[in-house]
Amino acid sequence: MDPTPRIAVLLSGRGSNMEAIARAIQAKRLNARIVAVISNRAEAAGLEIARELGLPAHAMPVRGRAREEYDAALASFLREAGAEWVCLAGYMRLVSRPLLEAFPRRIVNIHPSLLPAFPGLEAQRQALEYGVRYSGCTVHLVDATLDGGPIVAQAVVPVLDADDEAELSRRILEQEHRLYPEALTMLLSGDYELQGRRIKGKKPKPDMAVKPS
Ligand code: GAR
């Protein structure tokens, strides 16, 4: 059987992080295969992008189902598709027990802030309103808390005086597109250890290294 790690991507909107993952795979920077792109919103632009990239794209509307019922159906679909990892990429729903249990420690999310600062919606606006001088993005494992699971990787983006929400979001998104495939490379290769909440890569990450004094 093909040993290439099989991933599914869940999204709710634009889909630029899904596209960044797909392009990293095409460019052989990430060893993975996308077996499904799924959206809870049929009109999500990301589904159209996935189809253009030749990826299997599916809408799975919630249709009034309770969260756990929906997530159980999603978990079955993902299993059938052969997914080993689930990547949330702008997936704007909380993930509940049936999905967490189907993919323990194998659901990954990207969030546009330096967690644990500014979880939830409109993280970039929250950062501007708070007045932080640095924000960024975080790739983390998903647990039952909102944006609270163990951190895999972070990238720092300075907040400039001239920034508005759109401009800060744009610069953070640039980093998201670099960081997500990079973090997945580490996770999918298994080159890490999870100790409590800490995820330690077995290979050095030179771009993020702070020189010891
Ligand atoms: C990204 O900025 C992602 O970090 C954010 O939604 C955007 C999706 O963009 N996710 C969250 O806020 C999750 N809490 P995309 O659809 O173009 O990838």
GROMACS .gro file of N, CA and C in nm, residues 80-199:
model
  360
   80GLU      N    1  -1.401   0.657   0.567
   80GLU     CA    2  -1.426   0.592   0.437
   80GLU      C    3  -1.332   0.645   0.331
   81ALA      N    4  -1.303   0.775   0.339
   81ALA     CA    5  -1.214   0.838   0.240
   81ALA      C    6  -1.068   0.797   0.264
   82GLY      N    7  -1.043   0.733   0.377
   82GLY     CA    8  -0.908   0.685   0.407
   82GLY      C    9  -0.819   0.788   0.474
   83ALA      N   10  -0.879   0.895   0.528
   83ALA     CA   11  -0.798   0.999   0.591
   83ALA      C   12  -0.729   0.947   0.717
   84GLU      N   13  -0.603   0.986   0.735
   84GLU     CA   14  -0.530   0.955   0.860
   84GLU      C   15  -0.517   1.080   0.947
   85TRP      N   16  -0.513   1.195   0.882
   85TRP     CA   17  -0.502   1.324   0.950
   85TRP      C   18  -0.613   1.414   0.899
   86VAL      N   19  -0.659   1.504   0.986
   86VAL     CA   20  -0.762   1.600   0.947
   86VAL      C   21  -0.707   1.740   0.970
   87CYS      N   22  -0.703   1.820   0.864
   87CYS     CA   23  -0.649   1.955   0.874
   87CYS      C   24  -0.763   2.055   0.865
   88LEU      N   25  -0.781   2.133   0.970
   88LEU     CA   26  -0.882   2.239   0.967
   88LEU      C   27  -0.817   2.362   0.906
   89ALA      N   28  -0.880   2.416   0.805
   89ALA     CA   29  -0.822   2.531   0.733
   89ALA      C   30  -0.932   2.633   0.713
   90GLY      N   31  -0.951   2.718   0.816
   90GLY     CA   32  -1.063   2.812   0.810
   90GLY      C   33  -1.194   2.737   0.826
   91TYR      N   34  -1.194   2.635   0.910
   91TYR     CA   35  -1.315   2.557   0.939
   91TYR      C   36  -1.377   2.618   1.063
   92MET      N   37  -1.489   2.686   1.045
   92MET     CA   38  -1.543   2.771   1.152
   92MET      C   39  -1.648   2.698   1.236
   93ARG      N   40  -1.612   2.576   1.279
   93ARG     CA   41  -1.701   2.503   1.370
   93ARG      C   42  -1.617   2.440   1.479
   94LEU      N   43  -1.675   2.435   1.599
   94LEU     CA   44  -1.608   2.361   1.706
   94LEU      C   45  -1.616   2.212   1.674
   95VAL      N   46  -1.510   2.141   1.708
   95VAL     CA   47  -1.506   1.997   1.680
   95VAL      C   48  -1.545   1.923   1.808
   96SER      N   49  -1.635   1.826   1.796
   96SER     CA   50  -1.684   1.756   1.917
   96SER      C   51  -1.632   1.613   1.925
   97ARG      N   52  -1.674   1.545   2.031
   97ARG     CA   53  -1.618   1.416   2.069
   97ARG      C   54  -1.610   1.310   1.958
   98PRO      N   55  -1.717   1.286   1.881
   98PRO     CA   56  -1.706   1.178   1.782
   98PRO      C   57  -1.591   1.197   1.683
   99LEU      N   58  -1.563   1.320   1.648
   99LEU     CA   59  -1.454   1.346   1.554
   99LEU      C   60  -1.318   1.339   1.625
  100LEU      N   61  -1.314   1.395   1.748
  100LEU     CA   62  -1.189   1.391   1.824
  100LEU      C   63  -1.149   1.247   1.854
  101GLU      N   64  -1.249   1.164   1.884
  101GLU     CA   65  -1.218   1.024   1.917
  101GLU      C   66  -1.181   0.942   1.794
  102ALA      N   67  -1.233   0.980   1.681
  102ALA     CA   68  -1.201   0.907   1.557
  102ALA      C   69  -1.058   0.938   1.511
  103PHE      N   70  -1.008   1.058   1.546
  103PHE     CA   71  -0.873   1.099   1.503
  103PHE      C   72  -0.795   1.157   1.621
  104PRO      N   73  -0.764   1.073   1.721
  104PRO     CA   74  -0.702   1.129   1.842
  104PRO      C   75  -0.565   1.189   1.812
  105ARG      N   76  -0.547   1.315   1.852
  105ARG     CA   77  -0.421   1.388   1.830
  105ARG      C   78  -0.383   1.396   1.682
  106ARG      N   79  -0.482   1.379   1.596
  106ARG     CA   80  -0.455   1.384   1.453
  106ARG      C   81  -0.544   1.485   1.381
  107ILE      N   82  -0.596   1.579   1.458
  107ILE     CA   83  -0.669   1.690   1.397
  107ILE      C   84  -0.586   1.815   1.424
  108VAL      N   85  -0.561   1.890   1.317
  108VAL     CA   86  -0.470   2.004   1.324
  108VAL      C   87  -0.547   2.128   1.280
  109ASN      N   88  -0.512   2.242   1.341
  109ASN     CA   89  -0.581   2.367   1.303
  109ASN      C   90  -0.479   2.479   1.286
  110ILE      N   91  -0.515   2.577   1.205
  110ILE     CA   92  -0.434   2.700   1.200
  110ILE      C   93  -0.522   2.815   1.246
  111HIS      N   94  -0.461   2.903   1.326
  111HIS     CA   95  -0.536   3.015   1.384
  111HIS      C   96  -0.454   3.143   1.365
  112PRO      N   97  -0.520   3.254   1.328
  112PRO     CA   98  -0.445   3.376   1.296
  112PRO      C   99  -0.409   3.463   1.415
  113SER      N  100  -0.351   3.404   1.519
  113SER     CA  101  -0.294   3.482   1.630
  113SER      C  102  -0.188   3.396   1.696
  114LEU      N  103  -0.114   3.457   1.786
  114LEU     CA  104  -0.019   3.381   1.868
  114LEU      C  105  -0.095   3.329   1.988
  115LEU      N  106  -0.149   3.210   1.976
  115LEU     CA  107  -0.225   3.151   2.088
  115LEU      C  108  -0.134   3.133   2.209
  116PRO      N  109  -0.181   3.147   2.333
  116PRO     CA  110  -0.322   3.152   2.368
  116PRO      C  111  -0.386   3.290   2.359
  117ALA      N  112  -0.318   3.388   2.300
  117ALA     CA  113  -0.383   3.518   2.284
  117ALA      C  114  -0.486   3.511   2.171
  118PHE      N  115  -0.597   3.572   2.194
  118PHE     CA  116  -0.700   3.596   2.092
  118PHE      C  117  -0.754   3.471   2.023
  119PRO      N  118  -0.806   3.377   2.101
  119PRO     CA  119  -0.877   3.264   2.038
  119PRO      C  120  -1.011   3.311   1.981
  120GLY      N  121  -1.076   3.225   1.907
  120GLY     CA  122  -1.212   3.254   1.859
  120GLY      C  123  -1.212   3.336   1.732
  121LEU      N  124  -1.321   3.408   1.712
  121LEU     CA  125  -1.342   3.478   1.586
  121LEU      C  126  -1.263   3.609   1.581
  122GLU      N  127  -1.233   3.655   1.459
  122GLU     CA  128  -1.173   3.786   1.433
  122GLU      C  129  -1.048   3.810   1.518
  123ALA      N  130  -0.958   3.712   1.515
  123ALA     CA  131  -0.838   3.721   1.597
  123ALA      C  132  -0.753   3.843   1.560
  124GLN      N  133  -0.750   3.877   1.432
  124GLN     CA  134  -0.667   3.991   1.389
  124GLN      C  135  -0.724   4.121   1.444
  125ARG      N  136  -0.859   4.132   1.441
  125ARG     CA  137  -0.923   4.252   1.495
  125ARG      C  138  -0.900   4.260   1.647
  126GLN      N  139  -0.909   4.144   1.714
  126GLN     CA  140  -0.884   4.140   1.859
  126GLN      C  141  -0.743   4.191   1.890
  127ALA      N  142  -0.645   4.149   1.807
  127ALA     CA  143  -0.505   4.188   1.830
  127ALA      C  144  -0.489   4.339   1.813
  128LEU      N  145  -0.552   4.395   1.709
  128LEU     CA  146  -0.542   4.539   1.687
  128LEU      C  147  -0.608   4.615   1.801
  129GLU      N  148  -0.725   4.569   1.842
  129GLU     CA  149  -0.798   4.641   1.947
  129GLU      C  150  -0.723   4.635   2.080
  130TYR      N  151  -0.655   4.523   2.105
  130TYR     CA  152  -0.580   4.509   2.230
  130TYR      C  153  -0.455   4.597   2.229
  131GLY      N  154  -0.402   4.617   2.108
  131GLY     CA  155  -0.284   4.700   2.095
  131GLY      C  156  -0.151   4.625   2.104
  132VAL      N  157  -0.153   4.494   2.080
  132VAL     CA  158  -0.025   4.421   2.084
  132VAL      C  159   0.065   4.467   1.970
  133ARG      N  160   0.196   4.459   1.992
  133ARG     CA  161   0.292   4.500   1.888
  133ARG      C  162   0.331   4.383   1.799
  134TYR      N  163   0.305   4.264   1.845
  134TYR     CA  164   0.332   4.143   1.766
  134TYR      C  165   0.211   4.052   1.770
  135SER      N  166   0.177   4.003   1.652
  135SER     CA  167   0.078   3.895   1.648
  135SER      C  168   0.136   3.786   1.559
  136GLY      N  169   0.052   3.710   1.489
  136GLY     CA  170   0.108   3.604   1.406
  136GLY      C  171   0.008   3.493   1.385
  137CYS      N  172   0.058   3.372   1.374
  137CYS     CA  173  -0.032   3.259   1.354
  137CYS      C  174   0.023   3.136   1.426
  138THR      N  175  -0.068   3.044   1.451
  138THR     CA  176  -0.036   2.924   1.530
  138THR      C  177  -0.095   2.802   1.462
  139VAL      N  178  -0.015   2.698   1.449
  139VAL     CA  179  -0.067   2.567   1.410
  139VAL      C  180  -0.071   2.484   1.538
  140HIS      N  181  -0.187   2.423   1.566
  140HIS     CA  182  -0.198   2.346   1.691
  140HIS      C  183  -0.282   2.222   1.669
  141LEU      N  184  -0.261   2.126   1.759
  141LEU     CA  185  -0.348   2.008   1.760
  141LEU      C  186  -0.482   2.049   1.821
  142VAL      N  187  -0.585   1.985   1.774
  142VAL     CA  188  -0.719   2.024   1.818
  142VAL      C  189  -0.765   1.933   1.932
  143ASP      N  190  -0.816   1.997   2.039
  143ASP     CA  191  -0.883   1.920   2.144
  143ASP      C  192  -1.021   1.982   2.163
  144ALA      N  193  -1.086   1.948   2.274
  144ALA     CA  194  -1.226   1.991   2.290
  144ALA      C  195  -1.238   2.140   2.322
  145THR      N  196  -1.126   2.207   2.349
  145THR     CA  197  -1.132   2.349   2.384
  145THR      C  198  -1.124   2.435   2.258
  146LEU      N  199  -1.165   2.560   2.269
  146LEU     CA  200  -1.161   2.651   2.154
  146LEU      C  201  -1.018   2.700   2.133
  147ASP      N  202  -0.956   2.657   2.024
  147ASP     CA  203  -0.820   2.699   1.987
  147ASP      C  204  -0.719   2.674   2.099
  148GLY      N  205  -0.741   2.566   2.176
  148GLY     CA  206  -0.660   2.547   2.297
  148GLY      C  207  -0.566   2.429   2.299
  149GLY      N  208  -0.557   2.348   2.192
  149GLY     CA  209  -0.474   2.228   2.197
  149GLY      C  210  -0.326   2.257   2.187
  150PRO      N  211  -0.241   2.154   2.206
  150PRO     CA  212  -0.096   2.170   2.203
  150PRO      C  213  -0.045   2.240   2.075
  151ILE      N  214   0.050   2.331   2.096
  151ILE     CA  215   0.101   2.414   1.986
  151ILE      C  216   0.210   2.340   1.908
  152VAL      N  217   0.194   2.337   1.777
  152VAL     CA  218   0.291   2.270   1.689
  152VAL      C  219   0.394   2.371   1.637
  153ALA      N  220   0.347   2.487   1.592
  153ALA     CA  221   0.438   2.586   1.533
  153ALA      C  222   0.372   2.724   1.538
  154GLN      N  223   0.456   2.826   1.547
  154GLN     CA  224   0.405   2.964   1.545
  154GLN      C  225   0.495   3.051   1.458
  155ALA      N  226   0.436   3.153   1.399
  155ALA     CA  227   0.515   3.253   1.328
  155ALA      C  228   0.471   3.390   1.379
  156VAL      N  229   0.570   3.477   1.396
  156VAL     CA  230   0.544   3.610   1.453
  156VAL      C  231   0.532   3.712   1.341
  157VAL      N  232   0.432   3.798   1.353
  157VAL     CA  233   0.415   3.907   1.256
  157VAL      C  234   0.403   4.038   1.335
  158PRO      N  235   0.491   4.136   1.311
  158PRO     CA  236   0.480   4.263   1.383
  158PRO      C  237   0.353   4.338   1.343
  159VAL      N  238   0.296   4.407   1.440
  159VAL     CA  239   0.181   4.494   1.409
  159VAL      C  240   0.237   4.634   1.384
  160LEU      N  241   0.210   4.687   1.266
  160LEU     CA  242   0.264   4.818   1.229
  160LEU      C  243   0.161   4.927   1.259
  161ASP      N  244   0.210   5.049   1.282
  161ASP     CA  245   0.118   5.158   1.317
  161ASP      C  246   0.011   5.178   1.210
  162ALA      N  247   0.050   5.157   1.086
  162ALA     CA  248  -0.045   5.184   0.976
  162ALA      C  249  -0.143   5.068   0.953
  163ASP      N  250  -0.127   4.959   1.026
  163ASP     CA  251  -0.211   4.842   0.998
  163ASP      C  252  -0.359   4.867   1.027
  164ASP      N  253  -0.442   4.819   0.936
  164ASP     CA  254  -0.583   4.799   0.969
  164ASP      C  255  -0.605   4.648   0.966
  165GLU      N  256  -0.729   4.606   0.989
  165GLU     CA  257  -0.755   4.462   1.000
  165GLU      C  258  -0.718   4.390   0.870
  166ALA      N  259  -0.749   4.452   0.757
  166ALA     CA  260  -0.724   4.386   0.628
  166ALA      C  261  -0.574   4.367   0.605
  167GLU      N  262  -0.497   4.471   0.634
  167GLU     CA  263  -0.352   4.465   0.606
  167GLU      C  264  -0.283   4.368   0.703
  168LEU      N  265  -0.319   4.373   0.831
  168LEU     CA  266  -0.259   4.278   0.926
  168LEU      C  267  -0.298   4.135   0.887
  169SER      N  268  -0.424   4.114   0.851
  169SER     CA  269  -0.469   3.980   0.812
  169SER      C  270  -0.391   3.931   0.691
  170ARG      N  271  -0.365   4.021   0.598
  170ARG     CA  272  -0.293   3.982   0.476
  170ARG      C  273  -0.151   3.935   0.509
  171ARG      N  274  -0.082   4.009   0.597
  171ARG     CA  275   0.056   3.968   0.630
  171ARG      C  276   0.058   3.842   0.715
  172ILE      N  277  -0.042   3.827   0.802
  172ILE     CA  278  -0.049   3.702   0.880
  172ILE      C  279  -0.076   3.584   0.787
  173LEU      N  280  -0.167   3.606   0.690
  173LEU     CA  281  -0.204   3.497   0.599
  173LEU      C  282  -0.083   3.447   0.517
  174GLU      N  283   0.002   3.543   0.479
  174GLU     CA  284   0.125   3.504   0.408
  174GLU      C  285   0.206   3.403   0.491
  175GLN      N  286   0.214   3.432   0.621
  175GLN     CA  287   0.288   3.342   0.710
  175GLN      C  288   0.213   3.211   0.732
  176GLU      N  289   0.080   3.218   0.736
  176GLU     CA  290   0.001   3.095   0.750
  176GLU      C  291   0.032   2.999   0.636
  177HIS      N  292   0.040   3.054   0.515
  177HIS     CA  293   0.060   2.968   0.397
  177HIS      C  294   0.197   2.900   0.400
  178ARG      N  295   0.293   2.963   0.466
  178ARG     CA  296   0.425   2.902   0.481
  178ARG      C  297   0.424   2.803   0.598
  179LEU      N  298   0.363   2.847   0.709
  179LEU     CA  299   0.373   2.771   0.834
  179LEU      C  300   0.295   2.639   0.832
  180TYR      N  301   0.177   2.641   0.772
  180TYR     CA  302   0.091   2.522   0.781
  180TYR      C  303   0.158   2.401   0.713
  181PRO      N  304   0.202   2.415   0.587
  181PRO     CA  305   0.269   2.300   0.525
  181PRO      C  306   0.394   2.256   0.601
  182GLU      N  307   0.467   2.356   0.655
  182GLU     CA  308   0.589   2.325   0.729
  182GLU      C  309   0.556   2.243   0.856
  183ALA      N  310   0.454   2.286   0.928
  183ALA     CA  311   0.414   2.214   1.050
  183ALA      C  312   0.364   2.074   1.015
  184LEU      N  313   0.291   2.063   0.905
  184LEU     CA  314   0.241   1.931   0.865
  184LEU      C  315   0.355   1.839   0.827
  185THR      N  316   0.460   1.894   0.768
  185THR     CA  317   0.576   1.813   0.733
  185THR      C  318   0.629   1.744   0.857
  186MET      N  319   0.639   1.820   0.967
  186MET     CA  320   0.689   1.761   1.091
  186MET      C  321   0.590   1.659   1.147
  187LEU      N  322   0.464   1.695   1.153
  187LEU     CA  323   0.365   1.604   1.213
  187LEU      C  324   0.353   1.474   1.135
  188LEU      N  325   0.342   1.486   1.004
  188LEU     CA  326   0.315   1.367   0.922
  188LEU      C  327   0.437   1.274   0.916
  189SER      N  328   0.555   1.332   0.933
  189SER     CA  329   0.674   1.246   0.931
  189SER      C  330   0.695   1.178   1.067
  190GLY      N  331   0.620   1.223   1.168
  190GLY     CA  332   0.632   1.163   1.301
  190GLY      C  333   0.757   1.208   1.375
  191ASP      N  334   0.825   1.310   1.323
  191ASP     CA  335   0.949   1.357   1.385
  191ASP      C  336   0.923   1.453   1.501
  192TYR      N  337   0.844   1.410   1.598
  192TYR     CA  338   0.818   1.497   1.712
  192TYR      C  339   0.779   1.412   1.832
  193GLU      N  340   0.788   1.475   1.948
  193GLU     CA  341   0.743   1.409   2.072
  193GLU      C  342   0.643   1.500   2.139
  194LEU      N  343   0.540   1.444   2.197
  194LEU     CA  344   0.443   1.521   2.272
  194LEU      C  345   0.467   1.495   2.421
  195GLN      N  346   0.511   1.600   2.493
  195GLN     CA  347   0.534   1.585   2.638
  195GLN      C  348   0.443   1.682   2.710
  196GLY      N  349   0.336   1.632   2.770
  196GLY     CA  350   0.235   1.720   2.827
  196GLY      C  351   0.174   1.799   2.713
  197ARG      N  352   0.181   1.932   2.725
  197ARG     CA  353   0.131   2.017   2.616
  197ARG      C  354   0.240   2.049   2.514
  198ARG      N  355   0.363   2.011   2.544
  198ARG     CA  356   0.473   2.057   2.459
  198ARG      C  357   0.502   1.959   2.346
  199ILE      N  358   0.509   2.013   2.225
  199ILE     CA  359   0.544   1.932   2.110
  199ILE      C  360   0.687   1.970   2.073
   0.00000   0.00000   0.00000
